[in-house]
Coordinates of C-alpha atoms in Angstrom, one line a residue:
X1058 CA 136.5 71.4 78.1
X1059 CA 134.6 74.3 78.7
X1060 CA 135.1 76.4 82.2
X1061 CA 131.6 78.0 83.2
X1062 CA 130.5 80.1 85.5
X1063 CA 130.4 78.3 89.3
X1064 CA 127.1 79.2 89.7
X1065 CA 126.1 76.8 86.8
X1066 CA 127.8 74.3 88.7
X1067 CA 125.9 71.9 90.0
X1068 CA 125.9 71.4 94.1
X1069 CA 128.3 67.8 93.5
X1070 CA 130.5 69.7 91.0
X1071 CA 131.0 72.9 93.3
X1072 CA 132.2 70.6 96.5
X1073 CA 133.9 68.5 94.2
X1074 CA 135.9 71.3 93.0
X1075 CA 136.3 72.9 96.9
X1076 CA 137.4 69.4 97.4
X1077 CA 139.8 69.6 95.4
X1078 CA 141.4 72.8 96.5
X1079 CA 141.5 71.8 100.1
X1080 CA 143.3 68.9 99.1
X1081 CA 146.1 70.9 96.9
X1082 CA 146.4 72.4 100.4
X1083 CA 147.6 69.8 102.5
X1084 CA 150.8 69.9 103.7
X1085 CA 153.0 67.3 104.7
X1086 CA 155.0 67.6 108.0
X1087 CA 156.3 71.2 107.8
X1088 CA 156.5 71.8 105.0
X1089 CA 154.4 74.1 102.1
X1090 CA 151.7 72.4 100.5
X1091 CA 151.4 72.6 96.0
X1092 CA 148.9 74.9 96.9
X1093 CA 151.3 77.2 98.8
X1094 CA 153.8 76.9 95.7
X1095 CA 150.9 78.9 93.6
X1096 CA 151.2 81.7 95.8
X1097 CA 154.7 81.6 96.1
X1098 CA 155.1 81.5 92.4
X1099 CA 152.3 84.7 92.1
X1100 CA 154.5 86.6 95.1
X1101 CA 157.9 85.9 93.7
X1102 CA 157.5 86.5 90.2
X1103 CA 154.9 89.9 91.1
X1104 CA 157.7 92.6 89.1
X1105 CA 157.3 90.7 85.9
X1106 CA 153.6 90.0 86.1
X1107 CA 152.1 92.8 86.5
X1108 CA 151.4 96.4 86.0
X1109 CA 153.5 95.0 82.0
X1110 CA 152.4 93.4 78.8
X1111 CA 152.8 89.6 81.1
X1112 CA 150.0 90.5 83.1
X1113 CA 147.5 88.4 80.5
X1114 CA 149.7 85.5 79.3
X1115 CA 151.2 84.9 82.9
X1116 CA 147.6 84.8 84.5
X1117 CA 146.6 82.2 81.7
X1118 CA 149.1 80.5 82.6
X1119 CA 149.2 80.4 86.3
X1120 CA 145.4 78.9 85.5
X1121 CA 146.3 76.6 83.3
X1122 CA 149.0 74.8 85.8
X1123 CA 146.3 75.2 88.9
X1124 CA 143.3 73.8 86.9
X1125 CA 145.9 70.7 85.6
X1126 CA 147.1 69.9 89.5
X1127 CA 143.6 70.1 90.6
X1128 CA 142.5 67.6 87.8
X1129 CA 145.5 65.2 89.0
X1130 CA 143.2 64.8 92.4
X1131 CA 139.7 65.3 90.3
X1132 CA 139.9 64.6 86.8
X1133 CA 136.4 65.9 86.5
X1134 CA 137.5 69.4 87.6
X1135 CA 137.1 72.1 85.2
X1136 CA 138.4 75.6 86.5
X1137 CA 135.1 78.0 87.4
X1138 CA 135.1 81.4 87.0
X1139 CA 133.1 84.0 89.0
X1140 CA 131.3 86.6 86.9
X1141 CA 131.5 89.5 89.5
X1142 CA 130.2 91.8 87.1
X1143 CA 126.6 90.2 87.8
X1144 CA 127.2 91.3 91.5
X1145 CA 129.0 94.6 90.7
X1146 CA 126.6 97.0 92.8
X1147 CA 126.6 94.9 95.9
X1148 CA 128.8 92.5 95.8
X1149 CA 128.7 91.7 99.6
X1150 CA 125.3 90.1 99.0
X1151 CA 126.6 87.8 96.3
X1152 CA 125.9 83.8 97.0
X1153 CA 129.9 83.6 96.3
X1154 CA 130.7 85.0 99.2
X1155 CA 127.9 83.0 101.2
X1156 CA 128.7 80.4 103.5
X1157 CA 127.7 78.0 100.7
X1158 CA 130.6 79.2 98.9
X1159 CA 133.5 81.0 99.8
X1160 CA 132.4 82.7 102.9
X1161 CA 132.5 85.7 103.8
X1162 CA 134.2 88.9 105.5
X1163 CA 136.5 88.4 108.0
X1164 CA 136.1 88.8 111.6
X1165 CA 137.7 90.0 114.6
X1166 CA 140.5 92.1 115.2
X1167 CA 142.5 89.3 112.9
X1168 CA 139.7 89.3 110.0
X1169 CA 140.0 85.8 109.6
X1170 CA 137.6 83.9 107.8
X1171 CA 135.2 81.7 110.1
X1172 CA 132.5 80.2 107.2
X1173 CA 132.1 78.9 104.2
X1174 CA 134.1 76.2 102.3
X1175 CA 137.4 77.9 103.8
X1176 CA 136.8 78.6 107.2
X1177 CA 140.0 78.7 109.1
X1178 CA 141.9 78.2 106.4
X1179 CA 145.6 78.8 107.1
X1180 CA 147.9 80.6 105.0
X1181 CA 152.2 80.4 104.5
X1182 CA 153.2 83.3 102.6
X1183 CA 154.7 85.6 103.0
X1184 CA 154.6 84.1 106.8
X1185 CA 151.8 82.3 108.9
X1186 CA 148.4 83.1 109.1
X1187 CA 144.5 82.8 108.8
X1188 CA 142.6 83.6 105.5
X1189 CA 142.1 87.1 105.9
X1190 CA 138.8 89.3 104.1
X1191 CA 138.6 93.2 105.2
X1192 CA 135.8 94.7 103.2
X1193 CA 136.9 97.9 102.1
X1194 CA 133.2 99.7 103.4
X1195 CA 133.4 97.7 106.8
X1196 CA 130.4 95.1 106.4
X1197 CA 129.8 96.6 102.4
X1198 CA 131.9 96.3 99.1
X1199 CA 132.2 99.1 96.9
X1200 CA 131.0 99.0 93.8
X1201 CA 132.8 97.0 91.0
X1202 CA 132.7 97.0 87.1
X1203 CA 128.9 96.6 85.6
X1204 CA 128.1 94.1 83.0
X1205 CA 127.8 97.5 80.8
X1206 CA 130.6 99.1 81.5
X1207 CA 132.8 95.9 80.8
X1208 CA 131.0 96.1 77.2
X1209 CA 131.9 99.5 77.0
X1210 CA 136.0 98.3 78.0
X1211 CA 135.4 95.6 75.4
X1212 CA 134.5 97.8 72.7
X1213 CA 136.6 100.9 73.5
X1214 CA 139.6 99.5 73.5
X1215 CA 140.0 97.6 70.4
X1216 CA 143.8 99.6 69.1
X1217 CA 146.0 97.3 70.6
X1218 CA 146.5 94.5 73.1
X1219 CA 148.6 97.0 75.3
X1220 CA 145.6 99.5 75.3
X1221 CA 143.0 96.5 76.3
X1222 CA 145.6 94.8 79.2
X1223 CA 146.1 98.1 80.7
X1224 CA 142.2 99.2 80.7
X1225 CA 141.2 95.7 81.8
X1226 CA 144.1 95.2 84.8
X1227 CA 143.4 98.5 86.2
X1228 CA 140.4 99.8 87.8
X1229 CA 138.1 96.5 86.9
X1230 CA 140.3 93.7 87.7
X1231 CA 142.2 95.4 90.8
X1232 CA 139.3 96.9 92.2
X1233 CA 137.6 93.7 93.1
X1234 CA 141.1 92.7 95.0
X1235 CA 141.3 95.8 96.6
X1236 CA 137.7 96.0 98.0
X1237 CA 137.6 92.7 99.2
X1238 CA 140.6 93.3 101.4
X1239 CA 142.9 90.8 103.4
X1240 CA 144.6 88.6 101.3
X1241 CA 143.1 89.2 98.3
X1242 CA 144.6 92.8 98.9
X1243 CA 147.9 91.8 98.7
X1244 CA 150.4 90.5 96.2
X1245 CA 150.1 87.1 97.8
X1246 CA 146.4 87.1 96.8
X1247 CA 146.2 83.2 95.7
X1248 CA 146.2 82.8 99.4
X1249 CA 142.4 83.3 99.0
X1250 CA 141.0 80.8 97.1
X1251 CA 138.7 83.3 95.5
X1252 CA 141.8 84.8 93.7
X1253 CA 141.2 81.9 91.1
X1254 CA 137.6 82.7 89.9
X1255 CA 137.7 86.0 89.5
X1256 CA 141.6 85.5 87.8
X1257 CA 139.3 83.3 85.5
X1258 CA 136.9 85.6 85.0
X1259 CA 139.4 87.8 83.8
X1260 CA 141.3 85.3 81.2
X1261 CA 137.5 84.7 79.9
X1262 CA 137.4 88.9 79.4
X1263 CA 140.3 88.8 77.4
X1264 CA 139.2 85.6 75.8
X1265 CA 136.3 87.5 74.7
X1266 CA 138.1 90.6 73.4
X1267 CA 140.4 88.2 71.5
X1268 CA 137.3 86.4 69.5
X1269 CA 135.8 89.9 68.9
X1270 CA 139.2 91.3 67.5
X1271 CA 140.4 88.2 65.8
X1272 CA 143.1 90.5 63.6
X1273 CA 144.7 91.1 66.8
X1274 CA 144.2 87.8 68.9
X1275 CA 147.6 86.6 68.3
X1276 CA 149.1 90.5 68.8
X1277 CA 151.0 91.2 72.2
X1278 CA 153.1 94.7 72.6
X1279 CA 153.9 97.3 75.4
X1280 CA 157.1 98.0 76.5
X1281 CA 158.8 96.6 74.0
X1282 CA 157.5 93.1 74.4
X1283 CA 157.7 90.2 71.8
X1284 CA 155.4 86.7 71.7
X1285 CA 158.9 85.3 72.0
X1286 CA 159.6 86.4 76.0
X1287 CA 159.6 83.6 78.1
X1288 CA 156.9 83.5 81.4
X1289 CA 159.0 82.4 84.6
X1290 CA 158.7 80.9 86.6
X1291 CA 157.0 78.6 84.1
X1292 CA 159.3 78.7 81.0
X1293 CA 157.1 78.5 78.4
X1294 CA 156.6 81.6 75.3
X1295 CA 153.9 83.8 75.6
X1296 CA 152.8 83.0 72.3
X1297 CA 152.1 79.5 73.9
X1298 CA 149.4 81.2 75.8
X1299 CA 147.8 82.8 72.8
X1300 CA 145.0 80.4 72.2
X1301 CA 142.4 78.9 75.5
X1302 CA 141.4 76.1 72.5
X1303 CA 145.1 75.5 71.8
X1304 CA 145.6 75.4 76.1
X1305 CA 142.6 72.8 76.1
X1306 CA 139.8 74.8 77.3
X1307 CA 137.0 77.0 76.4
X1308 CA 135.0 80.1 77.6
X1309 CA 130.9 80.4 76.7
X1310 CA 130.9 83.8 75.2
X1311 CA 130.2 86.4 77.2
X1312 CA 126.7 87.8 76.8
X1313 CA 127.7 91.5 75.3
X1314 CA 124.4 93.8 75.1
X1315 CA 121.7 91.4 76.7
X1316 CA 124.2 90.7 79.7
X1317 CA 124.8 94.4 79.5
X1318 CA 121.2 95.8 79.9

């Protein structure tokens, strides 16, 4: 299966896959929904996934087990990611953070999130409350990583997996959970559904750095990590990881210079 970008998704496939979310998130009695185990999993196990060499495989992971629950409601679901480079200089104005889609900012003095396919949503961890958004330039976002300069990352950083996982987890893949505030903000970040998409977004960047560096596609170092160490909460190697075709999935690739220009 191939995961695309969800705004090649047609309008059935894009509900069908909110759908699907919204129904991971039911809870029963009092309870936490599957849904609400994600985040917990992403909030307990934060020390050992990231700012180290886990970051990658763990992420891929984390997917892997959402997209598989989700298909268990929908077996047509295939995880979408969100290419936020294509919205990089305002990313406010993107249609995936329309009403259509995920909605947008939050409001009031609670910043919760009134539209889109998860208005009033309602959050568990780390206690009870609504889907929060707080745009870090008020009713603006700042500006994220540009198609270019993710070519540039791509093709600068081509000595190591270590070099390429910190370069990519820094300023392009935190900045876009730091601007958008709230929720995504935090370490609890699957809270926001929107934490998926662009976490897929960023297993398809390293997808793409692994197919352009194919002598070091199966590499992992940093810290004196092995292929070996075992991902928990999930118990599996990260040399399981290694391989999206292996996983039973697929990225297009990514468009390099045209996508760039």
């Amino acid at each position: 299966m191939t995961r695309r970008e969800i705004r090649q998704l047609t309008e059935d496939q894009r509900k069908r896959f909110f759908a699907a979310v919204q129904a991971l998130h039911v809870r029963s009695g009092t309870g936490q929904s599957q849904y609400d185990q994600f985040t917990a999993d992403h909030y307990d196990y934060r020390a050992s996934s990231h700012g180290v060499a886990a970051f990658l495989p763990w992420n891929r992971e984390h997917l892997r087990r959402f997209e598989a629950a989700l298909q268990k409601i929908d077996p047509t679901i295939v995880l979408p990611y969100w290419d936020w480079s294509r919205d990089s200089q305002a990313p406010e104005r993107s249609a995936i953070l329309s009403s259509s889609y995920f909605g947008g900012n939050g409001t009031g003095s609670s910043r919760c999130v009134t539209n889109g396919a998860f208005a009033d949503w309602q959050a568990t961890i780390p206690n009870n409350h609504c889907l929060q958004r707080k745009f870090n330039g008020g009713s603006t976002i700042g500006s994220w990583y540009s198609p270019r300069m993710i070519e540039n990352l791509l093709n600068t950083n081509r000595q190591s997996y270590d070099q390429f996982r910190r370069a990519l987890e820094g300023t392009p893949q935190a900045s876009v959970h730091v601007h958008i505030g709230g929720d995504m903000s935090q370490m609890y970040s699957p809270n926001d559904p929107l934490h998926w998409v662009h976490r897929t977004f960023v297993d398809l960047i390293w997808t793409e750095w692994q197919q352009r560096n194919t002598g070091l596609a199966d590499t992992y170092n940093g810290g004196g990590a092995s292929t070996h160490d075992v991902l928990q909460p999930f118990g599996v190697t990260v040399a399981s990881t290694l391989s999206t075709r292996i996983l039973g999935y697929t990225y297009p690739r990514w468009g390099g210079s045209s996508q760039a220009a």
